[in-house]
PDB file of N, CA and C in Angstrom:
ATOM      1  N   ALA A 124      16.128  -4.499   9.412  1.00  0.00           N
ATOM      2  CA  ALA A 124      16.796  -3.957   8.247  1.00  0.00           C
ATOM      3  C   ALA A 124      16.979  -2.448   8.386  1.00  0.00           C
ATOM      4  N   VAL A 125      15.951  -1.765   8.888  1.00  0.00           N
ATOM      5  CA  VAL A 125      16.051  -0.315   9.060  1.00  0.00           C
ATOM      6  C   VAL A 125      17.166   0.011  10.040  1.00  0.00           C
ATOM      7  N   GLU A 126      17.201  -0.706  11.134  1.00  0.00           N
ATOM      8  CA  GLU A 126      18.233  -0.464  12.154  1.00  0.00           C
ATOM      9  C   GLU A 126      19.627  -0.707  11.577  1.00  0.00           C
ATOM     10  N   LEU A 127      19.795  -1.784  10.833  1.00  0.00           N
ATOM     11  CA  LEU A 127      21.097  -2.085  10.231  1.00  0.00           C
ATOM     12  C   LEU A 127      21.504  -1.026   9.215  1.00  0.00           C
ATOM     13  N   SER A 128      20.542  -0.503   8.479  1.00  0.00           N
ATOM     14  CA  SER A 128      20.859   0.477   7.435  1.00  0.00           C
ATOM     15  C   SER A 128      21.322   1.810   8.006  1.00  0.00           C
ATOM     16  N   ARG A 129      20.990   2.096   9.239  1.00  0.00           N
ATOM     17  CA  ARG A 129      21.383   3.376   9.846  1.00  0.00           C
ATOM     18  C   ARG A 129      22.899   3.513   9.970  1.00  0.00           C
ATOM     19  N   ALA A 130      23.588   2.398  10.003  1.00  0.00           N
ATOM     20  CA  ALA A 130      25.045   2.431  10.115  1.00  0.00           C
ATOM     21  C   ALA A 130      25.723   2.840   8.808  1.00  0.00           C
ATOM     22  N   THR A 131      24.985   2.803   7.713  1.00  0.00           N
ATOM     23  CA  THR A 131      25.532   3.160   6.406  1.00  0.00           C
ATOM     24  C   THR A 131      24.737   4.333   5.850  1.00  0.00           C
ATOM     25  N   PRO A 132      25.355   5.513   5.748  1.00  0.00           N
ATOM     26  CA  PRO A 132      24.607   6.717   5.394  1.00  0.00           C
ATOM     27  C   PRO A 132      23.962   6.713   4.004  1.00  0.00           C
ATOM     28  N   ASN A 133      24.495   5.969   3.069  1.00  0.00           N
ATOM     29  CA  ASN A 133      23.936   5.994   1.711  1.00  0.00           C
ATOM     30  C   ASN A 133      22.990   4.823   1.429  1.00  0.00           C
ATOM     31  N   VAL A 134      22.478   4.182   2.476  1.00  0.00           N
ATOM     32  CA  VAL A 134      21.548   3.059   2.317  1.00  0.00           C
ATOM     33  C   VAL A 134      20.178   3.458   2.850  1.00  0.00           C
ATOM     34  N   GLU A 135      19.152   3.178   2.059  1.00  0.00           N
ATOM     35  CA  GLU A 135      17.776   3.400   2.490  1.00  0.00           C
ATOM     36  C   GLU A 135      17.009   2.095   2.334  1.00  0.00           C
ATOM     37  N   VAL A 136      16.022   1.905   3.176  1.00  0.00           N
ATOM     38  CA  VAL A 136      15.215   0.689   3.135  1.00  0.00           C
ATOM     39  C   VAL A 136      13.933   0.981   2.368  1.00  0.00           C
ATOM     40  N   ILE A 137      13.611   0.084   1.445  1.00  0.00           N
ATOM     41  CA  ILE A 137      12.385   0.212   0.664  1.00  0.00           C
ATOM     42  C   ILE A 137      11.400  -0.863   1.117  1.00  0.00           C
ATOM     43  N   TRP A 138      10.167  -0.462   1.349  1.00  0.00           N
ATOM     44  CA  TRP A 138       9.081  -1.394   1.666  1.00  0.00           C
ATOM     45  C   TRP A 138       8.287  -1.538   0.376  1.00  0.00           C
ATOM     46  N   ALA A 139       8.313  -2.701  -0.209  1.00  0.00           N
ATOM     47  CA  ALA A 139       7.635  -2.930  -1.485  1.00  0.00           C
ATOM     48  C   ALA A 139       6.506  -3.941  -1.310  1.00  0.00           C
ATOM     49  N   SER A 140       5.706  -4.076  -2.322  1.00  0.00           N
ATOM     50  CA  SER A 140       4.578  -5.011  -2.339  1.00  0.00           C
ATOM     51  C   SER A 140       3.536  -4.681  -1.285  1.00  0.00           C
ATOM     52  N   THR A 141       3.330  -3.384  -1.045  1.00  0.00           N
ATOM     53  CA  THR A 141       2.293  -2.959  -0.110  1.00  0.00           C
ATOM     54  C   THR A 141       0.945  -3.380  -0.673  1.00  0.00           C
ATOM     55  N   ARG A 142       0.148  -4.061   0.137  1.00  0.00           N
ATOM     56  CA  ARG A 142      -1.147  -4.552  -0.334  1.00  0.00           C
ATOM     57  C   ARG A 142      -2.322  -3.891   0.353  1.00  0.00           C
ATOM     58  N   GLU A 143      -2.073  -3.275   1.479  1.00  0.00           N
ATOM     59  CA  GLU A 143      -3.175  -2.648   2.213  1.00  0.00           C
ATOM     60  C   GLU A 143      -2.651  -1.436   2.968  1.00  0.00           C
ATOM     61  N   VAL A 144      -3.551  -0.565   3.356  1.00  0.00           N
ATOM     62  CA  VAL A 144      -3.182   0.669   4.038  1.00  0.00           C
ATOM     63  C   VAL A 144      -2.378   0.366   5.297  1.00  0.00           C
ATOM     64  N   TRP A 145      -2.747  -0.669   6.014  1.00  0.00           N
ATOM     65  CA  TRP A 145      -2.032  -0.999   7.246  1.00  0.00           C
ATOM     66  C   TRP A 145      -0.545  -1.208   6.985  1.00  0.00           C
ATOM     67  N   ASN A 146      -0.174  -1.771   5.815  1.00  0.00           N
ATOM     68  CA  ASN A 146       1.235  -1.972   5.494  1.00  0.00           C
ATOM     69  C   ASN A 146       1.987  -0.648   5.395  1.00  0.00           C
ATOM     70  N   VAL A 147       1.330   0.392   4.913  1.00  0.00           N
ATOM     71  CA  VAL A 147       1.954   1.715   4.836  1.00  0.00           C
ATOM     72  C   VAL A 147       2.239   2.224   6.251  1.00  0.00           C
ATOM     73  N   ILE A 148       1.286   2.035   7.140  1.00  0.00           N
ATOM     74  CA  ILE A 148       1.465   2.456   8.534  1.00  0.00           C
ATOM     75  C   ILE A 148       2.619   1.686   9.171  1.00  0.00           C
ATOM     76  N   GLU A 149       2.650   0.371   8.952  1.00  0.00           N
ATOM     77  CA  GLU A 149       3.733  -0.455   9.505  1.00  0.00           C
ATOM     78  C   GLU A 149       5.095   0.022   9.014  1.00  0.00           C
ATOM     79  N   ALA A 150       5.194   0.233   7.707  1.00  0.00           N
ATOM     80  CA  ALA A 150       6.467   0.660   7.119  1.00  0.00           C
ATOM     81  C   ALA A 150       6.919   1.995   7.692  1.00  0.00           C
ATOM     82  N   ASP A 151       5.983   2.918   7.842  1.00  0.00           N
ATOM     83  CA  ASP A 151       6.309   4.225   8.407  1.00  0.00           C
ATOM     84  C   ASP A 151       6.772   4.089   9.856  1.00  0.00           C
ATOM     85  N   ARG A 152       6.056   3.313  10.635  1.00  0.00           N
ATOM     86  CA  ARG A 152       6.419   3.124  12.051  1.00  0.00           C
ATOM     87  C   ARG A 152       7.793   2.481  12.213  1.00  0.00           C
ATOM     88  N   LEU A 153       8.148   1.614  11.269  1.00  0.00           N
ATOM     89  CA  LEU A 153       9.450   0.955  11.335  1.00  0.00           C
ATOM     90  C   LEU A 153      10.582   1.843  10.831  1.00  0.00           C
ATOM     91  N   GLY A 154      10.222   2.954  10.186  1.00  0.00           N
ATOM     92  CA  GLY A 154      11.234   3.899   9.725  1.00  0.00           C
ATOM     93  C   GLY A 154      11.730   3.682   8.313  1.00  0.00           C
ATOM     94  N   CYS A 155      10.991   2.950   7.498  1.00  0.00           N
ATOM     95  CA  CYS A 155      11.393   2.759   6.109  1.00  0.00           C
ATOM     96  C   CYS A 155      11.404   4.109   5.393  1.00  0.00           C
ATOM     97  N   GLN A 156      12.468   4.355   4.648  1.00  0.00           N
ATOM     98  CA  GLN A 156      12.594   5.633   3.966  1.00  0.00           C
ATOM     99  C   GLN A 156      11.787   5.688   2.670  1.00  0.00           C
ATOM    100  N   ILE A 157      11.560   4.543   2.041  1.00  0.00           N
ATOM    101  CA  ILE A 157      10.828   4.481   0.773  1.00  0.00           C
ATOM    102  C   ILE A 157       9.725   3.437   0.919  1.00  0.00           C
ATOM    103  N   ILE A 158       8.507   3.820   0.558  1.00  0.00           N
ATOM    104  CA  ILE A 158       7.370   2.901   0.618  1.00  0.00           C
ATOM    105  C   ILE A 158       6.680   2.945  -0.736  1.00  0.00           C
ATOM    106  N   THR A 159       6.595   1.799  -1.403  1.00  0.00           N
ATOM    107  CA  THR A 159       5.865   1.752  -2.668  1.00  0.00           C
ATOM    108  C   THR A 159       4.474   1.189  -2.407  1.00  0.00           C
ATOM    109  N   ALA A 160       3.502   1.734  -3.125  1.00  0.00           N
ATOM    110  CA  ALA A 160       2.120   1.285  -2.938  1.00  0.00           C
ATOM    111  C   ALA A 160       1.344   1.515  -4.224  1.00  0.00           C
ATOM    112  N   PRO A 161       0.419   0.616  -4.545  1.00  0.00           N
ATOM    113  CA  PRO A 161      -0.425   0.815  -5.723  1.00  0.00           C
ATOM    114  C   PRO A 161      -1.418   1.954  -5.494  1.00  0.00           C
ATOM    115  N   ALA A 162      -1.945   2.470  -6.583  1.00  0.00           N
ATOM    116  CA  ALA A 162      -2.852   3.622  -6.524  1.00  0.00           C
ATOM    117  C   ALA A 162      -4.056   3.373  -5.627  1.00  0.00           C
ATOM    118  N   ASP A 163      -4.615   2.160  -5.644  1.00  0.00           N
ATOM    119  CA  ASP A 163      -5.810   1.906  -4.827  1.00  0.00           C
ATOM    120  C   ASP A 163      -5.507   2.020  -3.333  1.00  0.00           C
ATOM    121  N   VAL A 164      -4.289   1.695  -2.922  1.00  0.00           N
ATOM    122  CA  VAL A 164      -3.900   1.855  -1.516  1.00  0.00           C
ATOM    123  C   VAL A 164      -3.681   3.334  -1.208  1.00  0.00           C
ATOM    124  N   LEU A 165      -3.009   4.036  -2.099  1.00  0.00           N
ATOM    125  CA  LEU A 165      -2.746   5.465  -1.883  1.00  0.00           C
ATOM    126  C   LEU A 165      -4.035   6.271  -1.772  1.00  0.00           C
ATOM    127  N   LYS A 166      -5.047   5.895  -2.534  1.00  0.00           N
ATOM    128  CA  LYS A 166      -6.336   6.607  -2.493  1.00  0.00           C
ATOM    129  C   LYS A 166      -6.998   6.507  -1.123  1.00  0.00           C
ATOM    130  N   LYS A 167      -6.704   5.456  -0.384  1.00  0.00           N
ATOM    131  CA  LYS A 167      -7.336   5.239   0.922  1.00  0.00           C
ATOM    132  C   LYS A 167      -6.634   5.981   2.059  1.00  0.00           C
ATOM    133  N   LEU A 168      -5.411   6.418   1.846  1.00  0.00           N
ATOM    134  CA  LEU A 168      -4.643   7.055   2.920  1.00  0.00           C
ATOM    135  C   LEU A 168      -5.303   8.301   3.502  1.00  0.00           C
ATOM    136  N   PRO A 169      -5.864   9.211   2.689  1.00  0.00           N
ATOM    137  CA  PRO A 169      -6.465  10.414   3.277  1.00  0.00           C
ATOM    138  C   PRO A 169      -7.624  10.123   4.232  1.00  0.00           C
ATOM    139  N   ALA A 170      -8.267   8.988   4.088  1.00  0.00           N
ATOM    140  CA  ALA A 170      -9.423   8.653   4.929  1.00  0.00           C
ATOM    141  C   ALA A 170      -9.025   8.060   6.277  1.00  0.00           C
ATOM    142  N   LEU A 171      -7.745   7.838   6.498  1.00  0.00           N
ATOM    143  CA  LEU A 171      -7.310   7.242   7.765  1.00  0.00           C
ATOM    144  C   LEU A 171      -7.787   8.078   8.940  1.00  0.00           C
ATOM    145  N   GLY A 172      -8.384   7.408   9.895  1.00  0.00           N
ATOM    146  CA  GLY A 172      -8.848   8.084  11.097  1.00  0.00           C
ATOM    147  C   GLY A 172     -10.203   8.738  10.968  1.00  0.00           C
ATOM    148  N   SER A 173     -10.751   8.772   9.762  1.00  0.00           N
ATOM    149  CA  SER A 173     -12.046   9.432   9.576  1.00  0.00           C
ATOM    150  C   SER A 173     -13.213   8.449   9.556  1.00  0.00           C
ATOM    151  N   ARG A 174     -12.904   7.159   9.579  1.00  0.00           N
ATOM    152  CA  ARG A 174     -13.954   6.146   9.510  1.00  0.00           C
ATOM    153  C   ARG A 174     -13.715   5.106  10.587  1.00  0.00           C
ATOM    154  N   THR A 175     -14.800   4.501  11.046  1.00  0.00           N
ATOM    155  CA  THR A 175     -14.689   3.471  12.078  1.00  0.00           C
ATOM    156  C   THR A 175     -14.228   2.155  11.460  1.00  0.00           C
ATOM    157  N   ALA A 176     -13.771   1.258  12.307  1.00  0.00           N
ATOM    158  CA  ALA A 176     -13.369  -0.069  11.845  1.00  0.00           C
ATOM    159  C   ALA A 176     -14.554  -0.796  11.216  1.00  0.00           C
ATOM    160  N   ASP A 177     -15.747  -0.612  11.783  1.00  0.00           N
ATOM    161  CA  ASP A 177     -16.946  -1.244  11.215  1.00  0.00           C
ATOM    162  C   ASP A 177     -17.219  -0.726   9.807  1.00  0.00           C
ATOM    163  N   GLU A 178     -17.080   0.578   9.607  1.00  0.00           N
ATOM    164  CA  GLU A 178     -17.318   1.160   8.279  1.00  0.00           C
ATOM    165  C   GLU A 178     -16.304   0.636   7.267  1.00  0.00           C
ATOM    166  N   LEU A 179     -15.050   0.573   7.669  1.00  0.00           N
ATOM    167  CA  LEU A 179     -14.016   0.065   6.769  1.00  0.00           C
ATOM    168  C   LEU A 179     -14.245  -1.406   6.441  1.00  0.00           C
ATOM    169  N   SER A 180     -14.647  -2.185   7.437  1.00  0.00           N
ATOM    170  CA  SER A 180     -14.924  -3.598   7.221  1.00  0.00           C
ATOM    171  C   SER A 180     -16.094  -3.784   6.262  1.00  0.00           C
ATOM    172  N   LEU A 181     -17.147  -3.000   6.468  1.00  0.00           N
ATOM    173  CA  LEU A 181     -18.311  -3.087   5.591  1.00  0.00           C
ATOM    174  C   LEU A 181     -17.942  -2.704   4.159  1.00  0.00           C
ATOM    175  N   ASP A 182     -17.121  -1.686   3.994  1.00  0.00           N
ATOM    176  CA  ASP A 182     -16.665  -1.304   2.657  1.00  0.00           C
ATOM    177  C   ASP A 182     -15.903  -2.443   1.989  1.00  0.00           C
ATOM    178  N   ALA A 183     -15.070  -3.143   2.764  1.00  0.00           N
ATOM    179  CA  ALA A 183     -14.309  -4.260   2.211  1.00  0.00           C
ATOM    180  C   ALA A 183     -15.241  -5.376   1.751  1.00  0.00           C
ATOM    181  N   VAL A 184     -16.252  -5.679   2.550  1.00  0.00           N
ATOM    182  CA  VAL A 184     -17.222  -6.716   2.183  1.00  0.00           C
ATOM    183  C   VAL A 184     -17.975  -6.309   0.922  1.00  0.00           C
ATOM    184  N   LYS A 185     -18.383  -5.053   0.855  1.00  0.00           N
ATOM    185  CA  LYS A 185     -19.094  -4.563  -0.333  1.00  0.00           C
ATOM    186  C   LYS A 185     -18.208  -4.657  -1.577  1.00  0.00           C
ATOM    187  N   ALA A 186     -16.926  -4.354  -1.416  1.00  0.00           N
ATOM    188  CA  ALA A 186     -16.005  -4.431  -2.551  1.00  0.00           C
ATOM    189  C   ALA A 186     -15.842  -5.873  -3.019  1.00  0.00           C
ATOM    190  N   PHE A 187     -15.714  -6.821  -2.075  1.00  0.00           N
ATOM    191  CA  PHE A 187     -15.626  -8.235  -2.448  1.00  0.00           C
ATOM    192  C   PHE A 187     -16.888  -8.675  -3.181  1.00  0.00           C
ATOM    193  N   ARG A 188     -18.032  -8.254  -2.681  1.00  0.00           N
ATOM    194  CA  ARG A 188     -19.305  -8.620  -3.308  1.00  0.00           C
ATOM    195  C   ARG A 188     -19.382  -8.061  -4.724  1.00  0.00           C
ATOM    196  N   ALA A 189     -19.023  -6.791  -4.879  1.00  0.00           N
ATOM    197  CA  ALA A 189     -19.061  -6.162  -6.203  1.00  0.00           C
ATOM    198  C   ALA A 189     -18.130  -6.883  -7.176  1.00  0.00           C
ATOM    199  N   ASP A 190     -16.942  -7.257  -6.703  1.00  0.00           N
ATOM    200  CA  ASP A 190     -16.005  -7.994  -7.554  1.00  0.00           C
ATOM    201  C   ASP A 190     -16.579  -9.343  -7.963  1.00  0.00           C
ATOM    202  N   ALA A 191     -17.204 -10.040  -7.021  1.00  0.00           N
ATOM    203  CA  ALA A 191     -17.797 -11.348  -7.322  1.00  0.00           C
ATOM    204  C   ALA A 191     -18.923 -11.209  -8.333  1.00  0.00           C
ATOM    205  N   LEU A 192     -19.786 -10.215  -8.136  1.00  0.00           N
ATOM    206  CA  LEU A 192     -20.889 -10.004  -9.070  1.00  0.00           C
ATOM    207  C   LEU A 192     -20.381  -9.631 -10.454  1.00  0.00           C
ATOM    208  N   ALA A 193     -19.309  -8.847 -10.510  1.00  0.00           N
ATOM    209  CA  ALA A 193     -18.746  -8.430 -11.797  1.00  0.00           C
ATOM    210  C   ALA A 193     -18.213  -9.615 -12.593  1.00  0.00           C
ATOM    211  N   THR A 194     -17.807 -10.673 -11.901  1.00  0.00           N
ATOM    212  CA  THR A 194     -17.298 -11.858 -12.593  1.00  0.00           C
ATOM    213  C   THR A 194     -18.410 -12.838 -12.942  1.00  0.00           C
ATOM    214  N   GLY A 195     -19.618 -12.548 -12.457  1.00  0.00           N
ATOM    215  CA  GLY A 195     -20.734 -13.444 -12.720  1.00  0.00           C
ATOM    216  C   GLY A 195     -20.868 -14.558 -11.700  1.00  0.00           C
ATOM    217  N   LEU A 196     -20.104 -14.497 -10.628  1.00  0.00           N
ATOM    218  CA  LEU A 196     -20.157 -15.524  -9.593  1.00  0.00           C
ATOM    219  C   LEU A 196     -21.505 -15.494  -8.881  1.00  0.00           C
ATOM    220  N   THR A 197     -22.079 -16.650  -8.697  1.00  0.00           N
ATOM    221  CA  THR A 197     -23.319 -16.763  -7.930  1.00  0.00           C
ATOM    222  C   THR A 197     -23.176 -17.919  -6.953  1.00  0.00           C
ATOM    223  N   LEU A 198     -23.909 -17.842  -5.880  1.00  0.00           N
ATOM    224  CA  LEU A 198     -23.915 -18.909  -4.887  1.00  0.00           C
ATOM    225  C   LEU A 198     -25.340 -19.391  -4.703  1.00  0.00           C
ATOM    226  N   ASP A 199     -25.517 -20.683  -4.743  1.00  0.00           N
ATOM    227  CA  ASP A 199     -26.837 -21.249  -4.505  1.00  0.00           C
ATOM    228  C   ASP A 199     -27.007 -21.423  -3.002  1.00  0.00           C
ATOM    229  N   LEU A 200     -27.759 -20.549  -2.406  1.00  0.00           N
ATOM    230  CA  LEU A 200     -27.973 -20.594  -0.961  1.00  0.00           C
ATOM    231  C   LEU A 200     -29.380 -21.059  -0.613  1.00  0.00           C
ATOM    232  N   SER A 201     -30.053 -21.668  -1.581  1.00  0.00           N
ATOM    233  CA  SER A 201     -31.399 -22.143  -1.297  1.00  0.00           C
ATOM    234  C   SER A 201     -31.341 -23.204  -0.208  1.00  0.00           C
ATOM    235  N   GLY A 202     -32.285 -23.133   0.681  1.00  0.00           N
ATOM    236  CA  GLY A 202     -32.318 -24.083   1.777  1.00  0.00           C
ATOM    237  C   GLY A 202     -31.413 -23.709   2.931  1.00  0.00           C
ATOM    238  N   ARG A 203     -30.728 -22.599   2.812  1.00  0.00           N
ATOM    239  CA  ARG A 203     -29.853 -22.147   3.907  1.00  0.00           C
ATOM    240  C   ARG A 203     -30.479 -20.948   4.582  1.00  0.00           C
ATOM    241  N   ARG A 204     -30.300 -20.889   5.864  1.00  0.00           N
ATOM    242  CA  ARG A 204     -30.841 -19.785   6.643  1.00  0.00           C
ATOM    243  C   ARG A 204     -29.710 -18.812   6.985  1.00  0.00           C
ATOM    244  N   ALA A 205     -29.977 -17.546   6.853  1.00  0.00           N
ATOM    245  CA  ALA A 205     -28.961 -16.535   7.158  1.00  0.00           C
ATOM    246  C   ALA A 205     -28.608 -16.569   8.635  1.00  0.00           C
ATOM    247  N   ALA A 206     -27.375 -16.253   8.927  1.00  0.00           N
ATOM    248  CA  ALA A 206     -26.926 -16.175  10.325  1.00  0.00           C
ATOM    249  C   ALA A 206     -27.659 -15.050  11.025  1.00  0.00           C
ATOM    250  N   GLU A 207     -28.005 -15.282  12.261  1.00  0.00           N
ATOM    251  CA  GLU A 207     -28.729 -14.259  13.020  1.00  0.00           C
ATOM    252  C   GLU A 207     -27.846 -13.640  14.054  1.00  0.00           C
TER     253      GLU A 207
END
């Protein structure tokens, strides 16, 4: 779409429904002129390159856990052994 739009000077490509920081990077690399993103994605952009993949992954797991706890979700893991 970006390549096709270059032939028409008054056309710009919009990347919408951005759900994660990686989508912003993809849109930029593809040359999209307009990228829409929710505030929670925009807040993460300044941290790009300052954290390891492990740190980002751990943050995501912690966020999922916090969301689950906030809803009152519990899991009965009695009788199960944690992965080693």
